[in-house]
Each structure stands twice: as structure tokens, then as C-alpha cells.
């Protein structure tokens, strides 16, 4: 398609008429396609089915019966496996329940209820009329924003550049405003754009001056081993924080939700010895321990970090044709049009697309009315409000290739229609 | 043994000398026995080993793939199974994670963070200098007390009679003091005494006037189907609260920790529609959903409430000889002595023993020095402080019968020595 700016207003109207005919044809197919959530496809899940086999042994190396009570912070073999995978000291890891989202919520709610490092509980600040604020690089992950909203933490957006959050803005904000207590980060293959943080950004996050003594980085490395097109290295934020004299600054989250089974996987939080001790203190009132059998199941299935990486290669082979399909369709139909721009992720679960300003909601609506469900426009922003109304998250993993092809044909059609409608309004 | 009151002081000294000789012989055996925690024995766990078999199917009746994301509040077949078992409407049930302790902590922390029914968050009251208080029938379960302590909730003890908490005291306290926001209850085979609440007590708990609008009963029915000597019925507290116009008063907790595997079981909370809606609201920020595969595993293993009851009969057959051993030993050695009194539970996990005042700590210490670990004296009271220093919790489930016999011989010896030492002090 030639650049939209080269069209006369008559040509645009004619083009819109053509596109509307195609749209009606698409509607007539009565399709029901979903590109909304980052759910693994059945073929991906099948690669982990051996996790459902009979457990031949339930005794740990130290003799503990994994069927019985005991062990607050995770079985040693599980801490070792994921410690080696991520390059983290197992003593600085707590294995949580079935999902890292739960560990993130609990960690943040502990900070609200109890504070950290002797500082005031965050909910007291709020009750005293002093808001607690978090920086949210945007676009970002809607469930991070929901946690903040639920806990009454105000969200301040900062731009997410190609190498991470805009650190000039971040550094200025955190150095000036004591009420900014944290930042959400998805440092590898970010949701939705696939941004990977550069070493320089990691170093600055670890070293920057913060007005709040209890400033915390919520480092959600959800896609830490989820490379598709290219392996990307990530600088070690825990060691970097240590080196900069800010050892307690970071909580590092990870899970196997998109490695083994979502909702039946293993989640973990890693942090400084002081933070781990504090978290274990709160946890010891909350639980006797998480599901050790599921931890052992994962250890018996994966055995080594190398096997996890090999497993991720197989998953990448499942995902690559789907990402190819999305990116090829975008290239074919929208490249050079000036109607949209999009990310070219190296891994992760999403492609992020920006329409012309003011066209995201309309695009999602058009797609919905033609049977294609997308993530709600605005979901990638705090409070569901995208100020430019332009960002749309495409989740290519769950549909089949055939479904994806049909869905992308309809979606790109909708991007064009919404864009031209907007241009004709002016 | 004849009543201790019938001994002269010389006879007592002579008896103590004899007992101390026996104690030294016991010490010389270098035993290592544990009657401390309510852990199932290996033979009990083995009865649930089919839960570790290969899962042949992971598709729910409604077509949901249990390996993937989705379903916040538990799979329908699991809510149905436990709803039928407990006589609770499945719509009023949320299936939680791997342990009810976690669900209780989270429920209480939600009340602290968010309040309920439009009332002020409990932590705000605390921050305003108005303490939040819970009633704790004593002796009781140490982990309930730990949750309160962690969340800064003050504990007021009330006596636990043979039919439940002393309701005259409870009713007076809750009607007068607005800062009393709740009560812990283990209504069947209570930990540690095995008390079962009478219908009248349940009715009064449901109907009583409370000064606090947001007064809540934490109904931990941990031993709801754990009958050993006799099946005991429990009046339906949820329906009773409804009937009395206090539908939102009760949170009902249950788990399979001592039915299937501790820490790898199924936990649930049940409550009024309004409370369930509120809890789901908070939960939806905390998690996408708990482990559906483990829920399905339990449904596939148990299938029907009748099968769960049959399974509990088998567990009771494992436990009865152990409870017989404990109770027979107590009868043989201490009955009529005046040195101790103890409970005769109809089910559950514990026997509760009261020494002479001021003798519990000394008894536990003596036992420890002869190789028998008991639950710490005081653990059955808030803040670990038994004002009479007399209550000791005996947990007979984990040791073998042989170990239990040896442990009880040493334990009863220690009860006598500590008691006579105390009498000779005077």
C-alpha cells in the first residue's frame, strides 16, 4: 500500500468504500477468532505432558517426604535448578505457589501492610494522605497495573524506549519525589513490545539515586528464557544492585507459567539476603509451605538448566511460524502505509502495534464485530487509559496458523478502515 | 497410682527418687521421638498415592483445558464435590491454593487492607490508634494466633468449654467492644482438645449481637470429616448466619491437607454471596487462578463425597490404635493421680493434657532431655503464653505405635516428676 499521505480525499473515500466491502465479506464468514490473551496453544502444552506422568518418587535428596508438611521456601533441588538457570544464588530464592502474579501481589501487599527495612508500612503513608506511587513504563502488562490499582498505589507512566524505560525521565522522577516507591519492569521481551533492557539501563536502575529509602524495582522476568528469533542476554540486576550499594532494591520474579503449564507451574522471587529473610518472616505466618510435589515434578521433568533451554527451543519452534505470520501480514498490508507502526520482538509472547492516534478503540471494535477478539484497547496502560488511543497488543500464540492468518487479514483491514475514517474526519 | 494428695511429703520424696531413677534409665536409651506436630504418618499418606498416578485426562466437563490459564475460583467439578461433602452451595465456594492456612491469612489480610462491606480497612483503625481485636478460644491452634500477631491484631482469650467457646463471655465481650472484629473457631475435633461445637453454640455465634458491624467468624473446619471414634454432626453455620440476618458474618475454611497430602491438597473458603463477590474482586488482582490440575487430580481420585467419607474411615483405622495407645497410657499411669487431666477426643489430630499449674514447661523440658519432642508449652495460647503453664498438646499421628508407646512412657513419667517437684516446692 502506498503512503496514506499520498491519497487525495476522493481516493481515500473510494479506498474506504472498497475496504468496507471487504469488511462486510469478512463479517459474513461469522468467524470466532481470539488474539486477546497470551495463552499457550495446545501444541505448546503437549510438550510438557510428561509432567502428568506417574511420580515414581516423592522423596527429596535430603530424605524429606514431599507428600508431607514442611519446607517453607521451596525444596532445595528446585531452588538449585532455577538458581542455575537464572544465575542466582539458591539461598536468595524463595519458591512460591503456582504463579508469579500471586508472588508479586503478596510481595507488594506485604510492603503495604508491613513496610520494609524498618520504613513505614506503605498503607500508613497513604492513610496519612501521602500517596504511594509506582513508575509504569508504557505500554506494559495490564495485570501489574491492576495490582497497583487494587492496592491504591498511584501509577505514573514513563516511556518505554527500545532499550528500556526512558532513564532520564526515571532518574529525574525518583530523585525528586519521595512518594515514588517503585517501578515495574519486564526486562526481557517485554509485554507487549518485546523490549529488552540494555546493560546501561540495568546499571542505571541499580545505581540511580532515589529520594525514597525504600524504593523497590519489581523485576518481572516473565520471558527470561523465552527467546524466539534470537537469544538475548540480560545484565544481572541483583549483582548490579549489590555492587552499587543498593542490595535491597530489587525483587526478581520468574515462573514456568509459559514454560510448563500456566497456573500449574512454579513461581519464584529472588532478592537480597535481608529482603529474603523479611519475606520468609511474613510467609511463615501465611503458609507452612507451597506445593512440594509440584516442585519435585518440575525437577524430575527438567532435571537441568540445559534441558529447560532445550525445551524453550522446542517452544520457540512452535511459536516462530505464528510470529512470522503476524509480522509478514503486517509488512504485506501496512508497511509504508503510514497507518501503523509495530514492534519486531526477538521473543516473548506479543507484538505491539500503534495505529494512528485515536484509532485503537475503533480498530478493536471493528475487529470484534467481524469476529476477532483483541486485547481491549487501553489495557496496556494504567487505569486502561491510553492517552493517544493508539496501542494494540497482538497475542499470536493461542490460535492455529490458519486462524491467525484469517484473524490478521481482518485485523489489518480494521486498522486501515479506522485510520482512513479518522483521516476523513479532519 | 493413688491420688497424689494422699502421699505424705516423705512418700513424695521417695516416689520422686524412684521416678528419677526410671528417668535416667530412659535417658540412657538415647531415644529420638517426636510427638510435636500434627503430621500424618507415611501409612496415612500411602492411602492417597493414586493421586500421583498418570493423569489420563486434563479436560474439564465444560471443555476447559486444565493445563492452561483460566478459572479464578476453582473448577466446577471441584466446587461441586466439596460443596456436596460439606452441604454448601458451590456458588458460595472459592477453591484456593494448596492450604487453607494461606486462604485464612489472605482473607484476614484483605480485611486489614481493604475492609469489608464498606467498613474501614482494619489497618486504618489500628493506625488511628484503635486496636483491632480477635477472640481466641483457648487452648487453640498456634498458627491462628501467629496470623493475628503478624497482622497486629490483638488477641483476647476466652475459655473453650466442652461444647464450644464460653458463649456468656463471648456474647458479653462482642456486644460491648466495637474493636472486637472476629473470633477463631475450630468447630469439630478442635486443636488441641477435640471439642465439637453444640448446635446451641453455633446458633448463638450466628445470632449474637455484635458491636462491630464487620464482626467475622473465622470458621476453620479443619477436621470436618476427621472422625475416629464417633461421627459428630455440626450445625450449618452458613445457613444459621443467613437465617439470623447476619449472612456475611462467617468465612468457612476447609482443606484436604489431612485427607490427601499436606501442602499438596485443596483448600477452600465458603461464605455469603456478598463476601464471595468481594473476595473474588481482591483475588482477581492477585491471581489468574489456582492450580486446576491439582483440583482435577483430587476430583478424579475421590469422585464422590461418599468416597471421601470411605477414605476417612480408612484413615481413622490408621489413627485409632495410636489414639488408643495415648489414652490407655494416660489412663494406666495417671488416672486418679490428680497430677493431670486430659481430653478424650472423638476425632481430629490431638489429645490435650493439663498438668498441675506451673508444670507444663518443666514437663516438656524433661521430655526433651529424654529424647521426646513435644509441642512447646504455651503454643496453644496467644503469644505463646499459657497463664497457668499447664496445657500440653500431644500429637500421636506421626510416630509408629512402637515409638508412641516408648514416647508415652517417658512423657507420663515426666508429667509425674514435674508435678511432684512442684508439690515438694511448696
PDB file of N, CA and C in Angstrom, chain A residues 194-267:
ATOM      1  N   UNK A 194       8.094  -6.377  23.412  1.00  0.00           N
ATOM      2  CA  UNK A 194       9.280  -7.201  23.211  1.00  0.00           C
ATOM      3  C   UNK A 194      10.572  -6.454  23.453  1.00  0.00           C
ATOM      4  N   UNK A 195      10.506  -5.378  24.240  1.00  0.00           N
ATOM      5  CA  UNK A 195      11.710  -4.607  24.553  1.00  0.00           C
ATOM      6  C   UNK A 195      12.636  -5.426  25.458  1.00  0.00           C
ATOM      7  N   UNK A 196      13.943  -5.368  25.169  1.00  0.00           N
ATOM      8  CA  UNK A 196      14.947  -5.992  26.039  1.00  0.00           C
ATOM      9  C   UNK A 196      15.837  -4.894  26.608  1.00  0.00           C
ATOM     10  N   UNK A 197      15.975  -4.888  27.921  1.00  0.00           N
ATOM     11  CA  UNK A 197      16.723  -3.802  28.570  1.00  0.00           C
ATOM     12  C   UNK A 197      18.219  -3.920  28.263  1.00  0.00           C
ATOM     13  N   UNK A 198      18.829  -2.798  27.943  1.00  0.00           N
ATOM     14  CA  UNK A 198      20.278  -2.775  27.695  1.00  0.00           C
ATOM     15  C   UNK A 198      21.032  -2.827  29.028  1.00  0.00           C
ATOM     16  N   UNK A 199      22.317  -3.187  28.947  1.00  0.00           N
ATOM     17  CA  UNK A 199      23.159  -3.201  30.149  1.00  0.00           C
ATOM     18  C   UNK A 199      23.146  -1.835  30.823  1.00  0.00           C
ATOM     19  N   UNK A 200      23.180  -0.783  30.005  1.00  0.00           N
ATOM     20  CA  UNK A 200      23.258   0.567  30.554  1.00  0.00           C
ATOM     21  C   UNK A 200      22.000   0.897  31.356  1.00  0.00           C
ATOM     22  N   UNK A 201      20.854   0.487  30.852  1.00  0.00           N
ATOM     23  CA  UNK A 201      19.606   0.741  31.582  1.00  0.00           C
ATOM     24  C   UNK A 201      19.613  -0.023  32.906  1.00  0.00           C
ATOM     25  N   UNK A 202      20.041  -1.285  32.873  1.00  0.00           N
ATOM     26  CA  UNK A 202      20.091  -2.081  34.116  1.00  0.00           C
ATOM     27  C   UNK A 202      21.029  -1.412  35.118  1.00  0.00           C
ATOM     28  N   UNK A 203      22.176  -0.975  34.626  1.00  0.00           N
ATOM     29  CA  UNK A 203      23.147  -0.313  35.529  1.00  0.00           C
ATOM     30  C   UNK A 203      22.545   0.947  36.155  1.00  0.00           C
ATOM     31  N   UNK A 204      21.845   1.712  35.346  1.00  0.00           N
ATOM     32  CA  UNK A 204      21.268   2.956  35.871  1.00  0.00           C
ATOM     33  C   UNK A 204      20.148   2.685  36.873  1.00  0.00           C
ATOM     34  N   UNK A 205      19.347   1.660  36.596  1.00  0.00           N
ATOM     35  CA  UNK A 205      18.282   1.302  37.542  1.00  0.00           C
ATOM     36  C   UNK A 205      18.885   0.900  38.889  1.00  0.00           C
ATOM     37  N   UNK A 206      20.011   0.211  38.828  1.00  0.00           N
ATOM     38  CA  UNK A 206      20.650  -0.271  40.063  1.00  0.00           C
ATOM     39  C   UNK A 206      21.348   0.853  40.810  1.00  0.00           C
ATOM     40  N   UNK A 207      21.894   1.819  40.070  1.00  0.00           N
ATOM     41  CA  UNK A 207      22.770   2.814  40.712  1.00  0.00           C
ATOM     42  C   UNK A 207      22.083   4.143  41.005  1.00  0.00           C
ATOM     43  N   UNK A 208      20.946   4.409  40.358  1.00  0.00           N
ATOM     44  CA  UNK A 208      20.362   5.762  40.452  1.00  0.00           C
ATOM     45  C   UNK A 208      20.022   6.142  41.906  1.00  0.00           C
ATOM     46  N   UNK A 209      20.096   7.433  42.147  1.00  0.00           N
ATOM     47  CA  UNK A 209      19.706   7.982  43.449  1.00  0.00           C
ATOM     48  C   UNK A 209      18.183   7.999  43.530  1.00  0.00           C
ATOM     49  N   UNK A 210      17.656   7.541  44.651  1.00  0.00           N
ATOM     50  CA  UNK A 210      16.199   7.619  44.823  1.00  0.00           C
ATOM     51  C   UNK A 210      15.889   8.384  46.095  1.00  0.00           C
ATOM     52  N   UNK A 211      14.889   9.241  46.029  1.00  0.00           N
ATOM     53  CA  UNK A 211      14.505  10.013  47.226  1.00  0.00           C
ATOM     54  C   UNK A 211      13.927   9.069  48.286  1.00  0.00           C
ATOM     55  N   UNK A 212      13.185   8.070  47.847  1.00  0.00           N
ATOM     56  CA  UNK A 212      12.616   7.101  48.799  1.00  0.00           C
ATOM     57  C   UNK A 212      13.684   6.096  49.209  1.00  0.00           C
ATOM     58  N   UNK A 213      13.859   5.945  50.503  1.00  0.00           N
ATOM     59  CA  UNK A 213      14.832   4.968  51.028  1.00  0.00           C
ATOM     60  C   UNK A 213      14.388   3.549  50.689  1.00  0.00           C
ATOM     61  N   UNK A 214      13.054   3.379  50.621  1.00  0.00           N
ATOM     62  CA  UNK A 214      12.506   2.037  50.386  1.00  0.00           C
ATOM     63  C   UNK A 214      11.989   1.900  48.953  1.00  0.00           C
ATOM     64  N   UNK A 215      12.702   2.491  48.013  1.00  0.00           N
ATOM     65  CA  UNK A 215      12.361   2.338  46.599  1.00  0.00           C
ATOM     66  C   UNK A 215      12.664   0.901  46.150  1.00  0.00           C
ATOM     67  N   UNK A 216      11.738   0.284  45.413  1.00  0.00           N
ATOM     68  CA  UNK A 216      11.909  -1.112  45.003  1.00  0.00           C
ATOM     69  C   UNK A 216      11.631  -1.310  43.512  1.00  0.00           C
ATOM     70  N   UNK A 217      12.467  -2.104  42.878  1.00  0.00           N
ATOM     71  CA  UNK A 217      12.251  -2.497  41.482  1.00  0.00           C
ATOM     72  C   UNK A 217      11.526  -3.846  41.462  1.00  0.00           C
ATOM     73  N   UNK A 218      10.364  -3.893  40.849  1.00  0.00           N
ATOM     74  CA  UNK A 218       9.656  -5.168  40.647  1.00  0.00           C
ATOM     75  C   UNK A 218      10.062  -5.704  39.276  1.00  0.00           C
ATOM     76  N   UNK A 219      11.013  -6.607  39.288  1.00  0.00           N
ATOM     77  CA  UNK A 219      11.695  -7.117  38.092  1.00  0.00           C
ATOM     78  C   UNK A 219      11.009  -8.409  37.669  1.00  0.00           C
ATOM     79  N   UNK A 220      10.036  -8.285  36.791  1.00  0.00           N
ATOM     80  CA  UNK A 220       9.238  -9.445  36.390  1.00  0.00           C
ATOM     81  C   UNK A 220       9.855 -10.057  35.131  1.00  0.00           C
ATOM     82  N   UNK A 221      10.779 -10.978  35.365  1.00  0.00           N
ATOM     83  CA  UNK A 221      11.483 -11.575  34.219  1.00  0.00           C
ATOM     84  C   UNK A 221      10.661 -12.728  33.637  1.00  0.00           C
ATOM     85  N   UNK A 222       9.423 -12.409  33.307  1.00  0.00           N
ATOM     86  CA  UNK A 222       8.448 -13.406  32.838  1.00  0.00           C
ATOM     87  C   UNK A 222       8.898 -14.140  31.588  1.00  0.00           C
ATOM     88  N   UNK A 223       9.684 -13.440  30.747  1.00  0.00           N
ATOM     89  CA  UNK A 223      10.094 -14.039  29.472  1.00  0.00           C
ATOM     90  C   UNK A 223      11.609 -14.213  29.428  1.00  0.00           C
ATOM     91  N   UNK A 224      12.177 -14.523  30.570  1.00  0.00           N
ATOM     92  CA  UNK A 224      13.632 -14.589  30.751  1.00  0.00           C
ATOM     93  C   UNK A 224      14.320 -15.610  29.862  1.00  0.00           C
ATOM     94  N   UNK A 225      13.628 -16.680  29.491  1.00  0.00           N
ATOM     95  CA  UNK A 225      14.254 -17.700  28.630  1.00  0.00           C
ATOM     96  C   UNK A 225      13.383 -17.938  27.394  1.00  0.00           C
ATOM     97  N   UNK A 226      12.532 -16.968  27.094  1.00  0.00           N
ATOM     98  CA  UNK A 226      11.540 -17.140  26.031  1.00  0.00           C
ATOM     99  C   UNK A 226      11.983 -16.464  24.735  1.00  0.00           C
ATOM    100  N   UNK A 227      13.146 -16.882  24.270  1.00  0.00           N
ATOM    101  CA  UNK A 227      13.671 -16.325  23.023  1.00  0.00           C
ATOM    102  C   UNK A 227      13.033 -17.043  21.834  1.00  0.00           C
ATOM    103  N   UNK A 228      12.761 -16.317  20.756  1.00  0.00           N
ATOM    104  CA  UNK A 228      12.206 -16.940  19.542  1.00  0.00           C
ATOM    105  C   UNK A 228      13.164 -16.738  18.365  1.00  0.00           C
ATOM    106  N   UNK A 229      13.451 -15.497  18.034  1.00  0.00           N
ATOM    107  CA  UNK A 229      14.301 -15.226  16.879  1.00  0.00           C
ATOM    108  C   UNK A 229      15.769 -15.149  17.260  1.00  0.00           C
ATOM    109  N   UNK A 230      16.023 -14.799  18.506  1.00  0.00           N
ATOM    110  CA  UNK A 230      17.399 -14.501  18.881  1.00  0.00           C
ATOM    111  C   UNK A 230      17.531 -14.610  20.403  1.00  0.00           C
ATOM    112  N   UNK A 231      18.602 -15.255  20.873  1.00  0.00           N
ATOM    113  CA  UNK A 231      18.880 -15.262  22.312  1.00  0.00           C
ATOM    114  C   UNK A 231      19.364 -13.882  22.728  1.00  0.00           C
ATOM    115  N   UNK A 232      18.772 -13.354  23.787  1.00  0.00           N
ATOM    116  CA  UNK A 232      19.183 -12.030  24.253  1.00  0.00           C
ATOM    117  C   UNK A 232      19.683 -12.169  25.689  1.00  0.00           C
ATOM    118  N   UNK A 233      20.830 -11.575  25.964  1.00  0.00           N
ATOM    119  CA  UNK A 233      21.391 -11.626  27.317  1.00  0.00           C
ATOM    120  C   UNK A 233      20.844 -10.454  28.137  1.00  0.00           C
ATOM    121  N   UNK A 234      20.754 -10.675  29.435  1.00  0.00           N
ATOM    122  CA  UNK A 234      20.261  -9.622  30.331  1.00  0.00           C
ATOM    123  C   UNK A 234      21.267  -9.455  31.458  1.00  0.00           C
ATOM    124  N   UNK A 235      21.637  -8.235  31.703  1.00  0.00           N
ATOM    125  CA  UNK A 235      22.576  -7.953  32.791  1.00  0.00           C
ATOM    126  C   UNK A 235      21.942  -8.345  34.130  1.00  0.00           C
ATOM    127  N   UNK A 236      22.775  -8.864  35.038  1.00  0.00           N
ATOM    128  CA  UNK A 236      22.304  -9.375  36.333  1.00  0.00           C
ATOM    129  C   UNK A 236      21.963  -8.216  37.270  1.00  0.00           C
ATOM    130  N   UNK A 237      20.677  -7.959  37.435  1.00  0.00           N
ATOM    131  CA  UNK A 237      20.246  -6.800  38.231  1.00  0.00           C
ATOM    132  C   UNK A 237      20.533  -6.992  39.718  1.00  0.00           C
ATOM    133  N   UNK A 238      20.461  -8.232  40.193  1.00  0.00           N
ATOM    134  CA  UNK A 238      20.708  -8.477  41.625  1.00  0.00           C
ATOM    135  C   UNK A 238      22.156  -8.140  41.973  1.00  0.00           C
ATOM    136  N   UNK A 239      23.082  -8.663  41.171  1.00  0.00           N
ATOM    137  CA  UNK A 239      24.505  -8.373  41.412  1.00  0.00           C
ATOM    138  C   UNK A 239      24.798  -6.887  41.221  1.00  0.00           C
ATOM    139  N   UNK A 240      24.150  -6.283  40.218  1.00  0.00           N
ATOM    140  CA  UNK A 240      24.387  -4.876  39.937  1.00  0.00           C
ATOM    141  C   UNK A 240      23.913  -3.994  41.106  1.00  0.00           C
ATOM    142  N   UNK A 241      22.757  -4.335  41.667  1.00  0.00           N
ATOM    143  CA  UNK A 241      22.253  -3.584  42.835  1.00  0.00           C
ATOM    144  C   UNK A 241      23.204  -3.742  44.027  1.00  0.00           C
ATOM    145  N   UNK A 242      23.681  -4.965  44.210  1.00  0.00           N
ATOM    146  CA  UNK A 242      24.653  -5.243  45.269  1.00  0.00           C
ATOM    147  C   UNK A 242      25.890  -4.359  45.104  1.00  0.00           C
ATOM    148  N   UNK A 243      26.418  -4.370  43.874  1.00  0.00           N
ATOM    149  CA  UNK A 243      27.648  -3.641  43.547  1.00  0.00           C
ATOM    150  C   UNK A 243      27.488  -2.146  43.804  1.00  0.00           C
ATOM    151  N   UNK A 244      26.288  -1.640  43.553  1.00  0.00           N
ATOM    152  CA  UNK A 244      26.050  -0.197  43.693  1.00  0.00           C
ATOM    153  C   UNK A 244      25.657   0.182  45.120  1.00  0.00           C
ATOM    154  N   UNK A 245      25.709  -0.776  46.035  1.00  0.00           N
ATOM    155  CA  UNK A 245      25.366  -0.452  47.420  1.00  0.00           C
ATOM    156  C   UNK A 245      23.865  -0.356  47.653  1.00  0.00           C
ATOM    157  N   UNK A 246      23.071  -0.890  46.722  1.00  0.00           N
ATOM    158  CA  UNK A 246      21.614  -0.906  46.887  1.00  0.00           C
ATOM    159  C   UNK A 246      21.086  -2.352  46.829  1.00  0.00           C
ATOM    160  N   UNK A 247      21.631  -3.222  47.690  1.00  0.00           N
ATOM    161  CA  UNK A 247      21.328  -4.654  47.551  1.00  0.00           C
ATOM    162  C   UNK A 247      19.842  -4.976  47.711  1.00  0.00           C
ATOM    163  N   UNK A 248      19.149  -4.158  48.490  1.00  0.00           N
ATOM    164  CA  UNK A 248      17.736  -4.486  48.782  1.00  0.00           C
ATOM    165  C   UNK A 248      16.765  -3.862  47.777  1.00  0.00           C
ATOM    166  N   UNK A 249      17.281  -3.278  46.711  1.00  0.00           N
ATOM    167  CA  UNK A 249      16.419  -2.518  45.804  1.00  0.00           C
ATOM    168  C   UNK A 249      15.515  -3.399  44.931  1.00  0.00           C
ATOM    169  N   UNK A 250      15.929  -4.618  44.634  1.00  0.00           N
ATOM    170  CA  UNK A 250      15.206  -5.364  43.603  1.00  0.00           C
ATOM    171  C   UNK A 250      14.549  -6.648  44.129  1.00  0.00           C
ATOM    172  N   UNK A 251      13.304  -6.875  43.712  1.00  0.00           N
ATOM    173  CA  UNK A 251      12.638  -8.179  43.823  1.00  0.00           C
ATOM    174  C   UNK A 251      12.562  -8.758  42.413  1.00  0.00           C
ATOM    175  N   UNK A 252      13.107  -9.933  42.237  1.00  0.00           N
ATOM    176  CA  UNK A 252      13.213 -10.570  40.916  1.00  0.00           C
ATOM    177  C   UNK A 252      12.203 -11.708  40.863  1.00  0.00           C
ATOM    178  N   UNK A 253      11.269 -11.652  39.918  1.00  0.00           N
ATOM    179  CA  UNK A 253      10.219 -12.681  39.804  1.00  0.00           C
ATOM    180  C   UNK A 253      10.415 -13.509  38.533  1.00  0.00           C
ATOM    181  N   UNK A 254      10.046 -14.751  38.630  1.00  0.00           N
ATOM    182  CA  UNK A 254      10.179 -15.662  37.483  1.00  0.00           C
ATOM    183  C   UNK A 254       9.153 -16.770  37.656  1.00  0.00           C
ATOM    184  N   UNK A 255       8.715 -17.361  36.569  1.00  0.00           N
ATOM    185  CA  UNK A 255       7.830 -18.517  36.690  1.00  0.00           C
ATOM    186  C   UNK A 255       7.938 -19.418  35.476  1.00  0.00           C
ATOM    187  N   UNK A 256       7.385 -20.615  35.613  1.00  0.00           N
ATOM    188  CA  UNK A 256       7.343 -21.543  34.472  1.00  0.00           C
ATOM    189  C   UNK A 256       5.968 -21.530  33.800  1.00  0.00           C
ATOM    190  N   UNK A 257       5.165 -20.475  34.067  1.00  0.00           N
ATOM    191  CA  UNK A 257       3.811 -20.432  33.506  1.00  0.00           C
ATOM    192  C   UNK A 257       3.824 -20.641  31.997  1.00  0.00           C
ATOM    193  N   UNK A 258       4.801 -20.057  31.323  1.00  0.00           N
ATOM    194  CA  UNK A 258       4.890 -20.223  29.866  1.00  0.00           C
ATOM    195  C   UNK A 258       6.082 -21.087  29.496  1.00  0.00           C
ATOM    196  N   UNK A 259       6.459 -21.971  30.442  1.00  0.00           N
ATOM    197  CA  UNK A 259       7.483 -22.985  30.166  1.00  0.00           C
ATOM    198  C   UNK A 259       6.815 -24.359  30.282  1.00  0.00           C
ATOM    199  N   UNK A 260       6.152 -24.570  31.447  1.00  0.00           N
ATOM    200  CA  UNK A 260       5.403 -25.828  31.615  1.00  0.00           C
ATOM    201  C   UNK A 260       3.908 -25.523  31.434  1.00  0.00           C
ATOM    202  N   UNK A 261       3.168 -25.448  32.542  1.00  0.00           N
ATOM    203  CA  UNK A 261       1.731 -25.207  32.432  1.00  0.00           C
ATOM    204  C   UNK A 261       1.333 -23.915  33.153  1.00  0.00           C
ATOM    205  N   UNK A 262       0.605 -23.024  32.503  1.00  0.00           N
ATOM    206  CA  UNK A 262       0.110 -21.815  33.175  1.00  0.00           C
ATOM    207  C   UNK A 262      -0.814 -22.198  34.328  1.00  0.00           C
ATOM    208  N   UNK A 263      -0.564 -21.652  35.486  1.00  0.00           N
ATOM    209  CA  UNK A 263      -1.435 -21.942  36.628  1.00  0.00           C
ATOM    210  C   UNK A 263      -1.098 -23.236  37.330  1.00  0.00           C
ATOM    211  N   UNK A 264      -0.217 -24.039  36.758  1.00  0.00           N
ATOM    212  CA  UNK A 264       0.202 -25.263  37.446  1.00  0.00           C
ATOM    213  C   UNK A 264       1.715 -25.379  37.363  1.00  0.00           C
ATOM    214  N   UNK A 265       2.360 -24.230  37.346  1.00  0.00           N
ATOM    215  CA  UNK A 265       3.809 -24.202  37.240  1.00  0.00           C
ATOM    216  C   UNK A 265       4.457 -23.849  38.564  1.00  0.00           C
ATOM    217  N   UNK A 266       5.675 -23.379  38.465  1.00  0.00           N
ATOM    218  CA  UNK A 266       6.482 -22.999  39.621  1.00  0.00           C
ATOM    219  C   UNK A 266       6.791 -21.516  39.501  1.00  0.00           C
ATOM    220  N   UNK A 267       6.622 -20.766  40.583  1.00  0.00           N
ATOM    221  CA  UNK A 267       6.964 -19.350  40.585  1.00  0.00           C
ATOM    222  C   UNK A 267       8.039 -19.107  41.634  1.00  0.00           C
TER     223      UNK A 267
END
